[in-house]
PDB file of C-alpha atoms in Angstrom:
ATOM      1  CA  UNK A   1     -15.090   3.917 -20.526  1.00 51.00           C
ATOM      2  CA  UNK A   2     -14.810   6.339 -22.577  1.00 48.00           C
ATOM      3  CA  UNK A   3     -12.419   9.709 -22.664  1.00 46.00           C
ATOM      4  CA  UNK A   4     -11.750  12.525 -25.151  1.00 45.00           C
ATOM      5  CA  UNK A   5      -9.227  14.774 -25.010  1.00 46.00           C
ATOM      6  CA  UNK A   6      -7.925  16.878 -27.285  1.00 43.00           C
ATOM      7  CA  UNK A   7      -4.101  17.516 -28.092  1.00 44.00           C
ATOM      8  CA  UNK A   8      -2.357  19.981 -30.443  1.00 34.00           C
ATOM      9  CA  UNK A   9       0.446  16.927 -31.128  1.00 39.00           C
ATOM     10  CA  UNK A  10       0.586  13.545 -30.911  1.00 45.00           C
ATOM     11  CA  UNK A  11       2.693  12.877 -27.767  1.00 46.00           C
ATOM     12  CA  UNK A  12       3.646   9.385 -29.150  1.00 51.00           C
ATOM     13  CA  UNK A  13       0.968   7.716 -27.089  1.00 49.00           C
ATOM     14  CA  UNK A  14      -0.004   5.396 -30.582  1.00 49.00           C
ATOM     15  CA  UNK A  15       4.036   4.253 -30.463  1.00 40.00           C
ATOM     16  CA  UNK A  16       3.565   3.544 -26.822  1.00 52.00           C
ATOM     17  CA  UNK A  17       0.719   0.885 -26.123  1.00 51.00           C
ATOM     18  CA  UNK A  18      -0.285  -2.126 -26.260  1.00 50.00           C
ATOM     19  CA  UNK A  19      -4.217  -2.999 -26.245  1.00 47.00           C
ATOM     20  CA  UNK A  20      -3.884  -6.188 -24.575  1.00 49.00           C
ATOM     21  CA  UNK A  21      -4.667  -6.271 -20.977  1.00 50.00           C
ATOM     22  CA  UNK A  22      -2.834  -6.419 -18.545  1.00 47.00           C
ATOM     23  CA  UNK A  23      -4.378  -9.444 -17.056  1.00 47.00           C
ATOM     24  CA  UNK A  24      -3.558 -11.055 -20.417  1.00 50.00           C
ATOM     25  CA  UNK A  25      -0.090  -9.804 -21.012  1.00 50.00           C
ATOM     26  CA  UNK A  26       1.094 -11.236 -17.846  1.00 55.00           C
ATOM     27  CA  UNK A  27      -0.921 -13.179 -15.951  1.00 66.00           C
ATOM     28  CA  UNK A  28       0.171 -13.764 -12.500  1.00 73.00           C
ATOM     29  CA  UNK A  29       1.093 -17.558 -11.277  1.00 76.00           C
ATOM     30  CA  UNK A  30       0.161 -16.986  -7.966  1.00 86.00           C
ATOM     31  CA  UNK A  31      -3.281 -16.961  -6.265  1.00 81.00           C
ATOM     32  CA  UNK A  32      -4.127 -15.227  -3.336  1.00 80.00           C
ATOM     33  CA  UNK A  33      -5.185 -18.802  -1.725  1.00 78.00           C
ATOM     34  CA  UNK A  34      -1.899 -19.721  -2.454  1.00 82.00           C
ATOM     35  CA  UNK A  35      -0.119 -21.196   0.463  1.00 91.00           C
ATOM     36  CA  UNK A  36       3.113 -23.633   0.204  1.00 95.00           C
ATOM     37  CA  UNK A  37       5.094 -26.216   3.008  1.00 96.00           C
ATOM     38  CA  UNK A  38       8.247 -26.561   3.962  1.00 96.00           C
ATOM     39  CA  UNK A  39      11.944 -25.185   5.262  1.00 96.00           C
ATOM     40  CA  UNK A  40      13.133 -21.973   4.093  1.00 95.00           C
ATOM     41  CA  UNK A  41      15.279 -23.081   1.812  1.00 95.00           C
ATOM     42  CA  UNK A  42      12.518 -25.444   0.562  1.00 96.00           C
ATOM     43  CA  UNK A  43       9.689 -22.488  -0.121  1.00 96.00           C
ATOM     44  CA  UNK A  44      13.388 -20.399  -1.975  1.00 96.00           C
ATOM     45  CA  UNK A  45      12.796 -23.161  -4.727  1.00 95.00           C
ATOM     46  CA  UNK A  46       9.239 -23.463  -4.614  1.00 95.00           C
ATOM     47  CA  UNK A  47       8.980 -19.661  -5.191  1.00 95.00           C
ATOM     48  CA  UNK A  48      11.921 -19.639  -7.666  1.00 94.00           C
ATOM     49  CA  UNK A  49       9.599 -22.284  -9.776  1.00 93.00           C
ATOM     50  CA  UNK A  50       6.708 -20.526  -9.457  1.00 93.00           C
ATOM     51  CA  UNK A  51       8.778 -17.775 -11.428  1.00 92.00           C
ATOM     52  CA  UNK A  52       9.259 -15.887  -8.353  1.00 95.00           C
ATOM     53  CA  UNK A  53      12.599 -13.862  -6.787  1.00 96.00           C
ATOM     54  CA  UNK A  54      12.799 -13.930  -2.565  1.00 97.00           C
ATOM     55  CA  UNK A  55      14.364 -10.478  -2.866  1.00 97.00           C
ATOM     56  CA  UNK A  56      14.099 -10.274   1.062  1.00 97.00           C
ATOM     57  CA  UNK A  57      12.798 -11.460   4.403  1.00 97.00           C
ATOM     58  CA  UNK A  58      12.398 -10.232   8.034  1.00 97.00           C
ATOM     59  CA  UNK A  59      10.637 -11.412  11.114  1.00 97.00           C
ATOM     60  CA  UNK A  60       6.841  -9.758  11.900  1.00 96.00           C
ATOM     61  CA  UNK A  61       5.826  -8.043  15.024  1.00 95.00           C
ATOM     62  CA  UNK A  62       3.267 -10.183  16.156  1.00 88.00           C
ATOM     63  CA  UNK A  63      -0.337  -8.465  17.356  1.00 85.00           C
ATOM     64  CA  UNK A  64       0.636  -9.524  20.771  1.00 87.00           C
ATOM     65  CA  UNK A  65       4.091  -7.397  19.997  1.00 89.00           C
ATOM     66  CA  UNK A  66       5.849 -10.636  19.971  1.00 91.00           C
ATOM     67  CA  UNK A  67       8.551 -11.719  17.890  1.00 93.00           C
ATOM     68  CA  UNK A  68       9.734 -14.965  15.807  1.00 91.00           C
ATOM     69  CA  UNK A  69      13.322 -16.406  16.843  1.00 90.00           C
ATOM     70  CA  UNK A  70      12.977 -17.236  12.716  1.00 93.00           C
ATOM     71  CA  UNK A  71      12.327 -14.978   9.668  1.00 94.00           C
ATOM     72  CA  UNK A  72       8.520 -15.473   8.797  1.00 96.00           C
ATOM     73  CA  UNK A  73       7.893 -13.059   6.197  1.00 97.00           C
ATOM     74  CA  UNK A  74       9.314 -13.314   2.808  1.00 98.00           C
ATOM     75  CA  UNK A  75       9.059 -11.070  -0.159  1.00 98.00           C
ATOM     76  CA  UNK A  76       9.318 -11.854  -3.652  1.00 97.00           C
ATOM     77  CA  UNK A  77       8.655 -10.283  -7.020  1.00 96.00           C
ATOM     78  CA  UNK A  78       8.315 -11.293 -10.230  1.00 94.00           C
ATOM     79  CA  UNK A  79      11.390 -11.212 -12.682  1.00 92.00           C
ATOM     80  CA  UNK A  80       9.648  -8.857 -14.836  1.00 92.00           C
ATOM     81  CA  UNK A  81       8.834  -6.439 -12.228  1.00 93.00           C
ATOM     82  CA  UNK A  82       4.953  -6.616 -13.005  1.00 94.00           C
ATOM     83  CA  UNK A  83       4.268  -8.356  -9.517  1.00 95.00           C
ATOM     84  CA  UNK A  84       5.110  -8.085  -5.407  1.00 96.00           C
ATOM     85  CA  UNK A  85       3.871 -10.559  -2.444  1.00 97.00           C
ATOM     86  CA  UNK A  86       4.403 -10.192   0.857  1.00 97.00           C
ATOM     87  CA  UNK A  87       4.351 -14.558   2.439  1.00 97.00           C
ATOM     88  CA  UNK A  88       4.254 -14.961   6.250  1.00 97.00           C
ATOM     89  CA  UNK A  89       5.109 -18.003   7.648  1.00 97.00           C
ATOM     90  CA  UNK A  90       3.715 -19.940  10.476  1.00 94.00           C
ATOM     91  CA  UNK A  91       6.092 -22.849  12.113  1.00 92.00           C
ATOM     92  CA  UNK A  92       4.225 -26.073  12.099  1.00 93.00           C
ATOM     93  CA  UNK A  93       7.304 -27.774  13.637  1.00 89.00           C
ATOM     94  CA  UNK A  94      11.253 -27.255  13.725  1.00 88.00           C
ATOM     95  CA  UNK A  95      12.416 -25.551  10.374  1.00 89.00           C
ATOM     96  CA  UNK A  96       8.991 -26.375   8.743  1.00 94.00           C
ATOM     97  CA  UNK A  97       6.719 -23.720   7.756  1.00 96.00           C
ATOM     98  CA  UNK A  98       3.105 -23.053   5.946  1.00 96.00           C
ATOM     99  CA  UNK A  99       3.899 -19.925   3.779  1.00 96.00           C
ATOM    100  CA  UNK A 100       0.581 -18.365   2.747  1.00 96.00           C
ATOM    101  CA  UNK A 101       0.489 -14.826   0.723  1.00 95.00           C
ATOM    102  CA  UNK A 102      -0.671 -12.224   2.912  1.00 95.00           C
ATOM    103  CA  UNK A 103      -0.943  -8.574   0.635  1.00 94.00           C
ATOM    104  CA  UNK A 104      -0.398  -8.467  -3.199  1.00 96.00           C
ATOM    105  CA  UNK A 105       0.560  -5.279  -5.217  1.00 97.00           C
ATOM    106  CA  UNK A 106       1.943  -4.588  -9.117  1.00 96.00           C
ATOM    107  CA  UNK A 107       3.471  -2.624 -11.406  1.00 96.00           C
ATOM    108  CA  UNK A 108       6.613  -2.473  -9.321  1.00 96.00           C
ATOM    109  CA  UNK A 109       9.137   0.014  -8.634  1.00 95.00           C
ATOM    110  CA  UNK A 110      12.544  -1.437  -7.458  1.00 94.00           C
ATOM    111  CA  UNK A 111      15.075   0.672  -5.525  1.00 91.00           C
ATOM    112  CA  UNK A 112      17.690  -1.755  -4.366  1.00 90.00           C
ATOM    113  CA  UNK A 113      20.396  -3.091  -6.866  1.00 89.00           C
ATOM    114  CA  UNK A 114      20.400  -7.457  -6.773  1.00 92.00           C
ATOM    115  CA  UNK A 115      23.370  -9.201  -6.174  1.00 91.00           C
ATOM    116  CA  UNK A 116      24.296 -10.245  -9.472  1.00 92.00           C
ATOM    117  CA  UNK A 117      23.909  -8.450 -12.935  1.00 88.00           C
ATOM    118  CA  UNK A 118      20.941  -8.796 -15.154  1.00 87.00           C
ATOM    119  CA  UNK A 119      18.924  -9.493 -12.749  1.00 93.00           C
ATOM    120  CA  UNK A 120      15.411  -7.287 -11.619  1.00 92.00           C
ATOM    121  CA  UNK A 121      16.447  -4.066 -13.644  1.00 86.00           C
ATOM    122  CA  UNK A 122      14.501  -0.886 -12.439  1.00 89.00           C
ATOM    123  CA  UNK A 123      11.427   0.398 -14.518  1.00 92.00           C
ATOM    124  CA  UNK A 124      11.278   4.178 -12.865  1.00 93.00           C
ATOM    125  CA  UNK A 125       7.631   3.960 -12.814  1.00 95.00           C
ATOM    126  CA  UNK A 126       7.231   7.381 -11.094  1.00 95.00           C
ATOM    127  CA  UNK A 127       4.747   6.575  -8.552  1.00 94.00           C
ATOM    128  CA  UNK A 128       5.366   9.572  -6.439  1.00 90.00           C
ATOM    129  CA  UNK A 129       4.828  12.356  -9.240  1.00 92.00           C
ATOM    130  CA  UNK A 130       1.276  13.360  -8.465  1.00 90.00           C
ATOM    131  CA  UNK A 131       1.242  12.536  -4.499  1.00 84.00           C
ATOM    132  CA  UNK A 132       1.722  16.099  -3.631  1.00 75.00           C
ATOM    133  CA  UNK A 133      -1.205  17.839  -5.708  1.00 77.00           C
ATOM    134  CA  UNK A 134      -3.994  14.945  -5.458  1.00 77.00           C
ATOM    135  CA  UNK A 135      -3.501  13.928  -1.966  1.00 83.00           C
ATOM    136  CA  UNK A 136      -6.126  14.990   0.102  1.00 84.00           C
ATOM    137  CA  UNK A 137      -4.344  16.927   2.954  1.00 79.00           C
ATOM    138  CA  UNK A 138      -6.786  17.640   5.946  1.00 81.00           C
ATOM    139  CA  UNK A 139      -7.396  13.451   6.516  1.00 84.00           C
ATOM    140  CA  UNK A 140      -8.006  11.921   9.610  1.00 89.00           C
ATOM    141  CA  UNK A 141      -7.401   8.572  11.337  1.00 91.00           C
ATOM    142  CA  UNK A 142     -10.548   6.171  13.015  1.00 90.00           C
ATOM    143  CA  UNK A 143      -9.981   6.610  16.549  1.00 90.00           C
ATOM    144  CA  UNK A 144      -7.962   4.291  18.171  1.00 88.00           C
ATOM    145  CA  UNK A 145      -6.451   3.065  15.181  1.00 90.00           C
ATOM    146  CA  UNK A 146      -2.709   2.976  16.086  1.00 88.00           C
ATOM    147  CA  UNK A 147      -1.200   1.555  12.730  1.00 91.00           C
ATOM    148  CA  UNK A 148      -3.133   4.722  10.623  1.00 93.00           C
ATOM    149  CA  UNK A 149      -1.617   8.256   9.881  1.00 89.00           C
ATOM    150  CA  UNK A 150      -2.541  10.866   7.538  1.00 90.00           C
ATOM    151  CA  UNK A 151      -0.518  10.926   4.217  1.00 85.00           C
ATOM    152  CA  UNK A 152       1.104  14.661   5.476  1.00 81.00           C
ATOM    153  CA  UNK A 153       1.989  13.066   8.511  1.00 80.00           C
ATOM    154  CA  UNK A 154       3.420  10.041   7.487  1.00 80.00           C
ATOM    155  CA  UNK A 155       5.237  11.800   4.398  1.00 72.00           C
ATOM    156  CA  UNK A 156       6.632  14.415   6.492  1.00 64.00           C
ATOM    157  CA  UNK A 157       7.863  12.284   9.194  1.00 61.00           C
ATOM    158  CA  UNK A 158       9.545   9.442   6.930  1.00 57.00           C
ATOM    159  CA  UNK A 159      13.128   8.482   8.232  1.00 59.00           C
ATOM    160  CA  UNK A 160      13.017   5.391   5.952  1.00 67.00           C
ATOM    161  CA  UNK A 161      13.920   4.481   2.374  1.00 84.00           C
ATOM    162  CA  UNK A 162      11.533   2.630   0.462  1.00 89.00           C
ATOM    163  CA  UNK A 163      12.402  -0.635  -1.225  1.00 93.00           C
ATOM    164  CA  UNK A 164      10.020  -0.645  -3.949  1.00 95.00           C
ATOM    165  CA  UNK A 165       6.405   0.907  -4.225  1.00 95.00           C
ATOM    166  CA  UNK A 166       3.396  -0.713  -6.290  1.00 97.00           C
ATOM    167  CA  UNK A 167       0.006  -0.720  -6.904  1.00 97.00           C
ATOM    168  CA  UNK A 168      -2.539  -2.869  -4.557  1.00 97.00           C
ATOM    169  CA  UNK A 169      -3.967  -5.723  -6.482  1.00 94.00           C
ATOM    170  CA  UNK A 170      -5.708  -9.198  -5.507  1.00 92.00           C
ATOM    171  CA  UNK A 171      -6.505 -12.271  -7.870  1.00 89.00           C
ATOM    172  CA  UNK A 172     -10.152 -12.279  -5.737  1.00 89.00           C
ATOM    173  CA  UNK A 173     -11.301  -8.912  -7.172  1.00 91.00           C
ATOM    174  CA  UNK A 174     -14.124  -9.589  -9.441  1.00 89.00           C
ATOM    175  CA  UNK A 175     -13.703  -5.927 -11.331  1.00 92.00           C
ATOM    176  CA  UNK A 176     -10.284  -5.011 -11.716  1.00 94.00           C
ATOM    177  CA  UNK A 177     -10.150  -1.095 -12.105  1.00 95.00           C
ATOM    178  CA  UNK A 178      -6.391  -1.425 -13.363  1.00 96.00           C
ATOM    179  CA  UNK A 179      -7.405  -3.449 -16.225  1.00 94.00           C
ATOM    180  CA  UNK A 180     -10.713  -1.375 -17.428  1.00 94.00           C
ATOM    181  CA  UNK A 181     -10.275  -0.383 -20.924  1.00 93.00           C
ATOM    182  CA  UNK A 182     -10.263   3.012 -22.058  1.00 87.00           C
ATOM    183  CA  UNK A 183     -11.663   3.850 -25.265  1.00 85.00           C
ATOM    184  CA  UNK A 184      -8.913   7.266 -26.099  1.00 76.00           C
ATOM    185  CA  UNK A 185      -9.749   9.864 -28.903  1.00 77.00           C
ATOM    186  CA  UNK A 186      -6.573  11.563 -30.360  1.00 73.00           C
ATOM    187  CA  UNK A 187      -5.622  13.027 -33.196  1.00 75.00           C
ATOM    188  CA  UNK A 188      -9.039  11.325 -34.769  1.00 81.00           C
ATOM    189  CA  UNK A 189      -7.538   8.484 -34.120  1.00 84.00           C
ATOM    190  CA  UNK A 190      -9.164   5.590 -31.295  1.00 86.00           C
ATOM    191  CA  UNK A 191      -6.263   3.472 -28.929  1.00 83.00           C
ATOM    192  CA  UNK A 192      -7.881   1.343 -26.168  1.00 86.00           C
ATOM    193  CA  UNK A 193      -5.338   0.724 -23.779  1.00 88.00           C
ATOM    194  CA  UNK A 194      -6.018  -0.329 -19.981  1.00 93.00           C
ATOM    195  CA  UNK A 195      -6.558   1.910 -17.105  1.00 94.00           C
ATOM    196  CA  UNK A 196      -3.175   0.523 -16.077  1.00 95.00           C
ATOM    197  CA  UNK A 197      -1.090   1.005 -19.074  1.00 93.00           C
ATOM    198  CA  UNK A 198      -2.417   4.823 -19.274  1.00 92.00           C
ATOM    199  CA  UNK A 199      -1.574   6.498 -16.191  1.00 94.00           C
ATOM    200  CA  UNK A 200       1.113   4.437 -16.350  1.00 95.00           C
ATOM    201  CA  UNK A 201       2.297   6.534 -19.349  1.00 94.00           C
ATOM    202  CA  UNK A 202       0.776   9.550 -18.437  1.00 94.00           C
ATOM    203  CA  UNK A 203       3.346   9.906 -14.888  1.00 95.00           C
ATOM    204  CA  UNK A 204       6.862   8.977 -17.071  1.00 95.00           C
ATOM    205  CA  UNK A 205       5.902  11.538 -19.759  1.00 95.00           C
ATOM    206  CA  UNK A 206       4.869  14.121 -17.685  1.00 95.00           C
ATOM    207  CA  UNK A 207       7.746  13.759 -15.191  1.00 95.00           C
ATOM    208  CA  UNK A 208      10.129  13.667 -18.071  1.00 95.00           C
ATOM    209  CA  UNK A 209       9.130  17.079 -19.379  1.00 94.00           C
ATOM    210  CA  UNK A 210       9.521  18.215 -15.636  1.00 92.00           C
ATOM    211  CA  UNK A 211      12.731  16.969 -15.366  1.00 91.00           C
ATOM    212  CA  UNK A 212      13.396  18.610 -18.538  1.00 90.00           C
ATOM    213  CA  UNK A 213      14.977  15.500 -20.244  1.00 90.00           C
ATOM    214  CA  UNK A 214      13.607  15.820 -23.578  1.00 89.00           C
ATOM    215  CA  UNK A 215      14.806  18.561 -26.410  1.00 87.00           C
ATOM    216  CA  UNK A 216      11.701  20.636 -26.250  1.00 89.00           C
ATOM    217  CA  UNK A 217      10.980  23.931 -26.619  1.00 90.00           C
ATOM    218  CA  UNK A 218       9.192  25.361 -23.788  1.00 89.00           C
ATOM    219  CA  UNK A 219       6.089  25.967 -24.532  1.00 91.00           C
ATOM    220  CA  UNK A 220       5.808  22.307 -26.175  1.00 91.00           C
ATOM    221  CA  UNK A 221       6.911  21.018 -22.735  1.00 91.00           C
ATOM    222  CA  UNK A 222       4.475  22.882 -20.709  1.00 91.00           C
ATOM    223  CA  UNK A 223       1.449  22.028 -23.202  1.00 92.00           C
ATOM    224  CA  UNK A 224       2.621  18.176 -22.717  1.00 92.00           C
ATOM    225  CA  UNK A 225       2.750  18.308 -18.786  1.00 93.00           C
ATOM    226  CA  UNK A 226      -0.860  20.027 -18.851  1.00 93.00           C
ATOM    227  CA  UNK A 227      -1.831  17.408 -21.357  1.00 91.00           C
ATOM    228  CA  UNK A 228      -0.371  14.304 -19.282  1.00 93.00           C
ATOM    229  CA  UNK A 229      -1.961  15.682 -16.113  1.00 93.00           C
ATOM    230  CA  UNK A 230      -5.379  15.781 -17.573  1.00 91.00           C
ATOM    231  CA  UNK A 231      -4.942  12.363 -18.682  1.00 89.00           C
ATOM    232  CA  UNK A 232      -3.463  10.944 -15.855  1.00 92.00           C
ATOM    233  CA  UNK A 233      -5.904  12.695 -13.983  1.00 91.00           C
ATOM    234  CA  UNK A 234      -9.410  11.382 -15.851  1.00 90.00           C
ATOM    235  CA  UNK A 235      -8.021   7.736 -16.134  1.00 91.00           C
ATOM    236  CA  UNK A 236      -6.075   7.145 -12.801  1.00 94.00           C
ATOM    237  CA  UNK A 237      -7.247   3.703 -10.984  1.00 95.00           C
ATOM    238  CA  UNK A 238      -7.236   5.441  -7.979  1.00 94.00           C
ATOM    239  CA  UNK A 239      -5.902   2.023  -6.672  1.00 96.00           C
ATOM    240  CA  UNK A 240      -3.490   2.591  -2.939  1.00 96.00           C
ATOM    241  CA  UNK A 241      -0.457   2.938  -3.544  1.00 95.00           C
ATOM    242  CA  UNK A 242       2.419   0.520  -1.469  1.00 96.00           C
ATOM    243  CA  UNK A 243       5.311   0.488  -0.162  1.00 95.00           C
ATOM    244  CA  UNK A 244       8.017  -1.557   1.698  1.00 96.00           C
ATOM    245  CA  UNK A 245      10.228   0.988   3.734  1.00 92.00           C
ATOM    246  CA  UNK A 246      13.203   0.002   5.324  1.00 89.00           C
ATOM    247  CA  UNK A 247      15.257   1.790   8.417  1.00 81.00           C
ATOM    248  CA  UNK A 248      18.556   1.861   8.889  1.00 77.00           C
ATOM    249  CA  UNK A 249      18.267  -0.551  11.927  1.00 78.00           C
ATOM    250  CA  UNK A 250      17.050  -2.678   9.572  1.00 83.00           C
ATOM    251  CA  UNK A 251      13.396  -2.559  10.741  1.00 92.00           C
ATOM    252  CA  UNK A 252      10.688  -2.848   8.144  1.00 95.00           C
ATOM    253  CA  UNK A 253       7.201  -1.809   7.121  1.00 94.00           C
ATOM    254  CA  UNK A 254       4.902  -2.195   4.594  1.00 96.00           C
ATOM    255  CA  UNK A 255       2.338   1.117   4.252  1.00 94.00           C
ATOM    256  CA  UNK A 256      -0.585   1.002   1.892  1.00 95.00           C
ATOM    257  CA  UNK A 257      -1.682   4.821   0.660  1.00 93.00           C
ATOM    258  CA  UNK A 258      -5.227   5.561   0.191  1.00 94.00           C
ATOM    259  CA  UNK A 259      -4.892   8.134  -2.435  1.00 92.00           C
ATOM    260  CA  UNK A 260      -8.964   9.016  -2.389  1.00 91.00           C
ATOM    261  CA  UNK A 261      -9.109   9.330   1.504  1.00 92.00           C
ATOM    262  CA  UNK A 262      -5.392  10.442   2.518  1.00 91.00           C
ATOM    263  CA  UNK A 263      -4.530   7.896   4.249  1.00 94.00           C
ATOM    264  CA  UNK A 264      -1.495   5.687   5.286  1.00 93.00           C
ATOM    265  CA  UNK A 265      -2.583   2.272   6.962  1.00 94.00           C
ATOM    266  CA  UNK A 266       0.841   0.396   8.458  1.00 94.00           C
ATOM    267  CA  UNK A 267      -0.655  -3.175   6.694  1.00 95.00           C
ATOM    268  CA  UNK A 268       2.680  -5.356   8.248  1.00 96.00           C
ATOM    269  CA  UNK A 269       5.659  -4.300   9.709  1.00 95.00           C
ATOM    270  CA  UNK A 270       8.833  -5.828  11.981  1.00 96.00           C
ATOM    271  CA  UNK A 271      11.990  -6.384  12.522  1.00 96.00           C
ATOM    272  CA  UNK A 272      15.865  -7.759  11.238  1.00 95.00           C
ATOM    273  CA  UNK A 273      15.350  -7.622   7.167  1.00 95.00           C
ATOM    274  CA  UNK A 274      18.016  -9.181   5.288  1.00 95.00           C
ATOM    275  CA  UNK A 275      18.021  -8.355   1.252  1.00 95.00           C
ATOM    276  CA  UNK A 276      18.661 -11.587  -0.793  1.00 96.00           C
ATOM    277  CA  UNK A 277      18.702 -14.670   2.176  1.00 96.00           C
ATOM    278  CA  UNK A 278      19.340 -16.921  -1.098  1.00 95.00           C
ATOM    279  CA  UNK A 279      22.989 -18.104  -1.920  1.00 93.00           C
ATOM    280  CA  UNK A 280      24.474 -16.074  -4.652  1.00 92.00           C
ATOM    281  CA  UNK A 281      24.765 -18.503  -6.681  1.00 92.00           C
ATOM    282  CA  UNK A 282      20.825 -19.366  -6.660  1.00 93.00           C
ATOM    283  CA  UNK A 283      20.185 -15.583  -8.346  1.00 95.00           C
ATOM    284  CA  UNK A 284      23.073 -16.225 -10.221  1.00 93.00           C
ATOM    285  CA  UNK A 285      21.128 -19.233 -11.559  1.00 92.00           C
ATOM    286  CA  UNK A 286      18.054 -17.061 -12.392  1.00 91.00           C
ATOM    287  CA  UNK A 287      19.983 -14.220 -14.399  1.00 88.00           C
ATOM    288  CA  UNK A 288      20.839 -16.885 -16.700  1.00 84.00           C
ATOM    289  CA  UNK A 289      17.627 -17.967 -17.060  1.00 78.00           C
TER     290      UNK A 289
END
């Protein structure tokens, strides 16, 4: 695709990408058919060599509203913050377990300090920047659908604090709108960087200048947030948005945003989430690393 837009300055976008895809630069090491066997502390390592952090896990609520007496989801992310899964378990027999990936997202934002320094440091990604003014606002649920609320709804009733949020994603997509080149005019000058990469950009700029973090003059920092916005806005994946929101009695859910439609599905949620069930000393081990 291709965009033109025209800017009075350069707004350092040439300084700030890289023209290598996403799916190139890194390339995740888990499939979506990905499923692994054995006790907890057995799928810990097999996660941890798959390059892989267990940065949490809780038990489901069942569809029959049932409950595990054991913790069968676990959620990991990648040590550079790039990836998320969501694994539920099923018990074959006593402490023995088929872990299968159930929902995949990227480009993570991480809330929660680890356990041990040097270990998953924050990228403020700014994922929430634009909800307010492209959110459609007047959405409705299917009838009957119990685990769906409209985004004004669901945002204006949220008692919970998110975890981390990311974009959806899936190894089975066969066109992958985050990773869609754009072909960028500015300053006469032609960057290609990924659908990704760009809006990606577009949201930490623009909500530095409203923030008002950067020695500008005024009028410089008002052209750049209308400049950001139209970019973010003509290049935006339009990929739903996700989050994993905890309670403070510890319950958890994970909500996927439709950003086109309005919409908040609840995609898993349950009960008793404990942050890093690993020893210490295993994330110890992968700081070092």
């Amino acid at each position: 695709m291709k965009v033109n837009i025209v800017v009075l300055f350069a707004l350092t976008l040439t300084i700030a990408f890289d023209s290598t895809p996403a799916s190139d630069k890194y390339k995740p090491n888990l499939e979506d058919s990905d499923c692994a066997y054995g006790s907890h502390k057995e799928l810990y390592d097999f996660f941890t060599e798959k390059n892989y952090i267990v940065i949490a896990q809780g038990k489901r609520i069942q569809p029959n509203s049932k409950v595990k007496d054991f913790a069968d989801v676990l959620f990991l992310v990648s040590p550079n913050m790039e990836y998320f899964h969501a694994v539920t378990l099923n018990g074959i027999k006593y402490n023995y377990f088929k872990a299968c990936i159930f929902s995949s997202a990227r480009e993570i934002d991480y809330q929660f300090a680890p356990p041990t320094p040097n270990l998953l440091p924050r990228i403020n990604r700014e994922h929430t920047v634009f909800l307010l003014d492209n959110i459609p606002k007047n959405a409705s649920c299917p009838i009957g659908d119990k685990d769906c609320k409209p985004w004004s709804q669901w945002s204006y009733n949220l008692k919970q604090t998110s975890l981390l949020s990311a974009y959806s994603y899936s190894t089975k997509w066969e066109n992958d709108p985050y990773n869609e080149i754009v072909e960028l005019t500015l300053d006469n000058k032609i960057i290609r960087p990924t659908r990704g990469v760009l809006s990606e950009h577009a949201r930490t700029k623009y909500a530095l200048r409203l923030r008002n973090e950067l020695n500008e003059n005024i009028k410089d920092a008002k052209n750049a947030k209308v400049a950001y916005k139209q970019i973010h806005d003509e290049v935006d994946h339009k990929l739903p948005l996700i989050f994993l929101n905890l309670t403070d009695s510890r319950d958890w859910s994970i909500d996927e945003i439709n950003r086109d439609k309005g919409l908040v599905q609840t995609v898993l949620y349950g009960v008793d989430l404990e942050l890093y069930p690993m020893p210490n000393s295993a994330y110890e081990k992968i700081s070092r690393e």
